[in-house]
GROMACS .gro file of C-alpha atoms in nm:
model
  152
    1UNK     CA    1   0.959   3.134  -1.515
    2UNK     CA    2   1.090   2.825  -1.391
    3UNK     CA    3   0.888   2.507  -1.254
    4UNK     CA    4   1.032   2.567  -0.915
    5UNK     CA    5   0.930   2.904  -0.873
    6UNK     CA    6   0.577   2.853  -1.049
    7UNK     CA    7   0.543   2.546  -0.765
    8UNK     CA    8   0.661   2.793  -0.477
    9UNK     CA    9   0.381   3.043  -0.584
   10UNK     CA   10   0.092   2.787  -0.585
   11UNK     CA   11  -0.140   2.811  -0.285
   12UNK     CA   12  -0.077   2.431  -0.184
   13UNK     CA   13   0.295   2.461  -0.213
   14UNK     CA   14   0.474   2.290   0.099
   15UNK     CA   15   0.141   2.130   0.212
   16UNK     CA   16   0.106   1.867  -0.038
   17UNK     CA   17   0.063   1.584   0.186
   18UNK     CA   18  -0.181   1.735   0.406
   19UNK     CA   19  -0.383   1.801   0.070
   20UNK     CA   20  -0.339   1.475   0.015
   21UNK     CA   21  -0.464   1.346   0.318
   22UNK     CA   22  -0.766   1.589   0.287
   23UNK     CA   23  -0.849   1.414  -0.078
   24UNK     CA   24  -0.789   1.071   0.026
   25UNK     CA   25  -1.045   1.126   0.319
   26UNK     CA   26  -1.267   1.243   0.116
   27UNK     CA   27  -1.220   0.955  -0.196
   28UNK     CA   28  -1.141   1.194  -0.425
   29UNK     CA   29  -0.760   1.055  -0.435
   30UNK     CA   30  -0.680   0.720  -0.409
   31UNK     CA   31  -0.308   0.584  -0.306
   32UNK     CA   32  -0.182   0.241  -0.419
   33UNK     CA   33   0.076   0.055  -0.254
   34UNK     CA   34   0.291  -0.211  -0.395
   35UNK     CA   35   0.199  -0.491  -0.123
   36UNK     CA   36   0.433  -0.749  -0.236
   37UNK     CA   37   0.749  -0.494  -0.198
   38UNK     CA   38   0.609  -0.361   0.121
   39UNK     CA   39   0.518  -0.705   0.255
   40UNK     CA   40   0.867  -0.802   0.247
   41UNK     CA   41   1.178  -0.820   0.495
   42UNK     CA   42   1.329  -0.477   0.500
   43UNK     CA   43   1.039  -0.287   0.458
   44UNK     CA   44   0.932  -0.033   0.754
   45UNK     CA   45   0.586  -0.185   0.772
   46UNK     CA   46   0.674  -0.583   0.724
   47UNK     CA   47   0.586  -0.755   1.036
   48UNK     CA   48   0.703  -1.116   1.010
   49UNK     CA   49   0.474  -1.266   1.305
   50UNK     CA   50   0.167  -1.233   1.050
   51UNK     CA   51   0.351  -1.402   0.755
   52UNK     CA   52   0.554  -1.665   0.944
   53UNK     CA   53   0.330  -1.807   1.188
   54UNK     CA   54   0.018  -1.919   1.009
   55UNK     CA   55   0.217  -2.081   0.712
   56UNK     CA   56   0.460  -2.261   1.035
   57UNK     CA   57   0.136  -2.342   1.189
   58UNK     CA   58   0.009  -2.522   0.848
   59UNK     CA   59   0.311  -2.715   0.799
   60UNK     CA   60   0.356  -2.816   1.146
   61UNK     CA   61   0.043  -2.942   1.156
   62UNK     CA   62   0.054  -3.132   0.817
   63UNK     CA   63   0.374  -3.294   0.903
   64UNK     CA   64   0.238  -3.402   1.247
   65UNK     CA   65  -0.079  -3.507   1.082
   66UNK     CA   66   0.146  -3.716   0.849
   67UNK     CA   67   0.363  -3.852   1.149
   68UNK     CA   68   0.098  -3.957   1.389
   69UNK     CA   69  -0.189  -4.049   1.168
   70UNK     CA   70  -0.150  -4.111   0.765
   71UNK     CA   71   0.017  -3.939   0.453
   72UNK     CA   72  -0.368  -3.875   0.362
   73UNK     CA   73  -0.439  -3.673   0.668
   74UNK     CA   74  -0.116  -3.474   0.636
   75UNK     CA   75  -0.219  -3.388   0.274
   76UNK     CA   76  -0.556  -3.288   0.330
   77UNK     CA   77  -0.444  -3.073   0.648
   78UNK     CA   78  -0.218  -2.919   0.415
   79UNK     CA   79  -0.472  -2.876   0.122
   80UNK     CA   80  -0.762  -2.703   0.385
   81UNK     CA   81  -0.431  -2.513   0.544
   82UNK     CA   82  -0.355  -2.364   0.192
   83UNK     CA   83  -0.671  -2.276   0.113
   84UNK     CA   84  -0.762  -2.102   0.466
   85UNK     CA   85  -0.393  -1.886   0.362
   86UNK     CA   86  -0.509  -1.808   0.037
   87UNK     CA   87  -0.900  -1.704   0.087
   88UNK     CA   88  -0.854  -1.590   0.497
   89UNK     CA   89  -0.500  -1.495   0.582
   90UNK     CA   90  -0.357  -1.329   0.240
   91UNK     CA   91  -0.667  -1.063   0.215
   92UNK     CA   92  -0.608  -0.966   0.599
   93UNK     CA   93  -0.247  -0.935   0.553
   94UNK     CA   94  -0.290  -0.745   0.237
   95UNK     CA   95  -0.542  -0.503   0.401
   96UNK     CA   96  -0.289  -0.461   0.709
   97UNK     CA   97   0.008  -0.415   0.501
   98UNK     CA   98  -0.194  -0.119   0.299
   99UNK     CA   99  -0.320   0.055   0.640
  100UNK     CA  100   0.034   0.056   0.782
  101UNK     CA  101   0.217   0.178   0.452
  102UNK     CA  102  -0.041   0.436   0.428
  103UNK     CA  103  -0.015   0.544   0.785
  104UNK     CA  104   0.356   0.524   0.764
  105UNK     CA  105   0.372   0.713   0.420
  106UNK     CA  106   0.112   1.005   0.548
  107UNK     CA  107   0.342   1.047   0.874
  108UNK     CA  108   0.600   1.289   0.708
  109UNK     CA  109   0.704   1.394   0.386
  110UNK     CA  110   1.068   1.229   0.413
  111UNK     CA  111   0.867   0.891   0.442
  112UNK     CA  112   0.609   0.970   0.167
  113UNK     CA  113   0.941   1.063  -0.060
  114UNK     CA  114   1.129   0.791   0.037
  115UNK     CA  115   0.853   0.507  -0.062
  116UNK     CA  116   0.751   0.692  -0.342
  117UNK     CA  117   1.119   0.702  -0.502
  118UNK     CA  118   1.129   0.344  -0.459
  119UNK     CA  119   0.824   0.239  -0.660
  120UNK     CA  120   0.604   0.149  -0.366
  121UNK     CA  121   0.325   0.415  -0.400
  122UNK     CA  122   0.109   0.560  -0.710
  123UNK     CA  123  -0.183   0.795  -0.692
  124UNK     CA  124  -0.510   0.790  -0.870
  125UNK     CA  125  -0.782   1.085  -0.915
  126UNK     CA  126  -1.111   1.050  -1.138
  127UNK     CA  127  -1.201   1.402  -1.193
  128UNK     CA  128  -1.559   1.543  -1.210
  129UNK     CA  129  -1.563   1.535  -1.587
  130UNK     CA  130  -1.483   1.149  -1.604
  131UNK     CA  131  -1.104   1.174  -1.696
  132UNK     CA  132  -0.861   1.009  -1.497
  133UNK     CA  133  -0.535   1.122  -1.366
  134UNK     CA  134  -0.246   0.879  -1.240
  135UNK     CA  135   0.103   0.928  -1.117
  136UNK     CA  136   0.377   0.665  -1.054
  137UNK     CA  137   0.724   0.699  -0.923
  138UNK     CA  138   0.836   0.867  -1.262
  139UNK     CA  139   0.580   1.157  -1.193
  140UNK     CA  140   0.653   1.437  -0.946
  141UNK     CA  141   0.365   1.348  -0.658
  142UNK     CA  142   0.379   1.691  -0.538
  143UNK     CA  143   0.296   1.850  -0.905
  144UNK     CA  144  -0.008   1.586  -0.937
  145UNK     CA  145  -0.140   1.689  -0.597
  146UNK     CA  146  -0.098   2.078  -0.684
  147UNK     CA  147  -0.268   1.988  -1.054
  148UNK     CA  148  -0.601   1.924  -0.881
  149UNK     CA  149  -0.638   2.236  -0.701
  150UNK     CA  150  -0.943   2.409  -0.806
  151UNK     CA  151  -1.063   2.081  -0.942
  152UNK     CA  152  -1.187   1.948  -0.615
   0.00000   0.00000   0.00000
């Protein structure tokens, strides 16, 4: 019996994405997203405004402080702005990119397959017996989901 015939006989065959969504909703499976790649130009979930506007605001404020007041004022504005960027803005961007990516890939099998093949996604499950399973782009994500049948 070939792998294709075995997969077709599986009760979850053809519904893996829906089962993945159910397992994610119950927090039995977690999806990993390559944030740097997904938050880059060309990605379907990239938002230029959330990346460019805060950085431009910091730089313009720093230049204005330097030009209008003093070099040290511009340097302080730049330091405070960079700290704000790292501690406040970046976590929000990461979270928003993650949420947009998961919504995008769970929208259709074609989206999921495309992002999976490009190495943007991974899957992780901690089984009730304590063992852990993971799948990345080299693995078949559908087979990973089907392998969880009867466990959860």
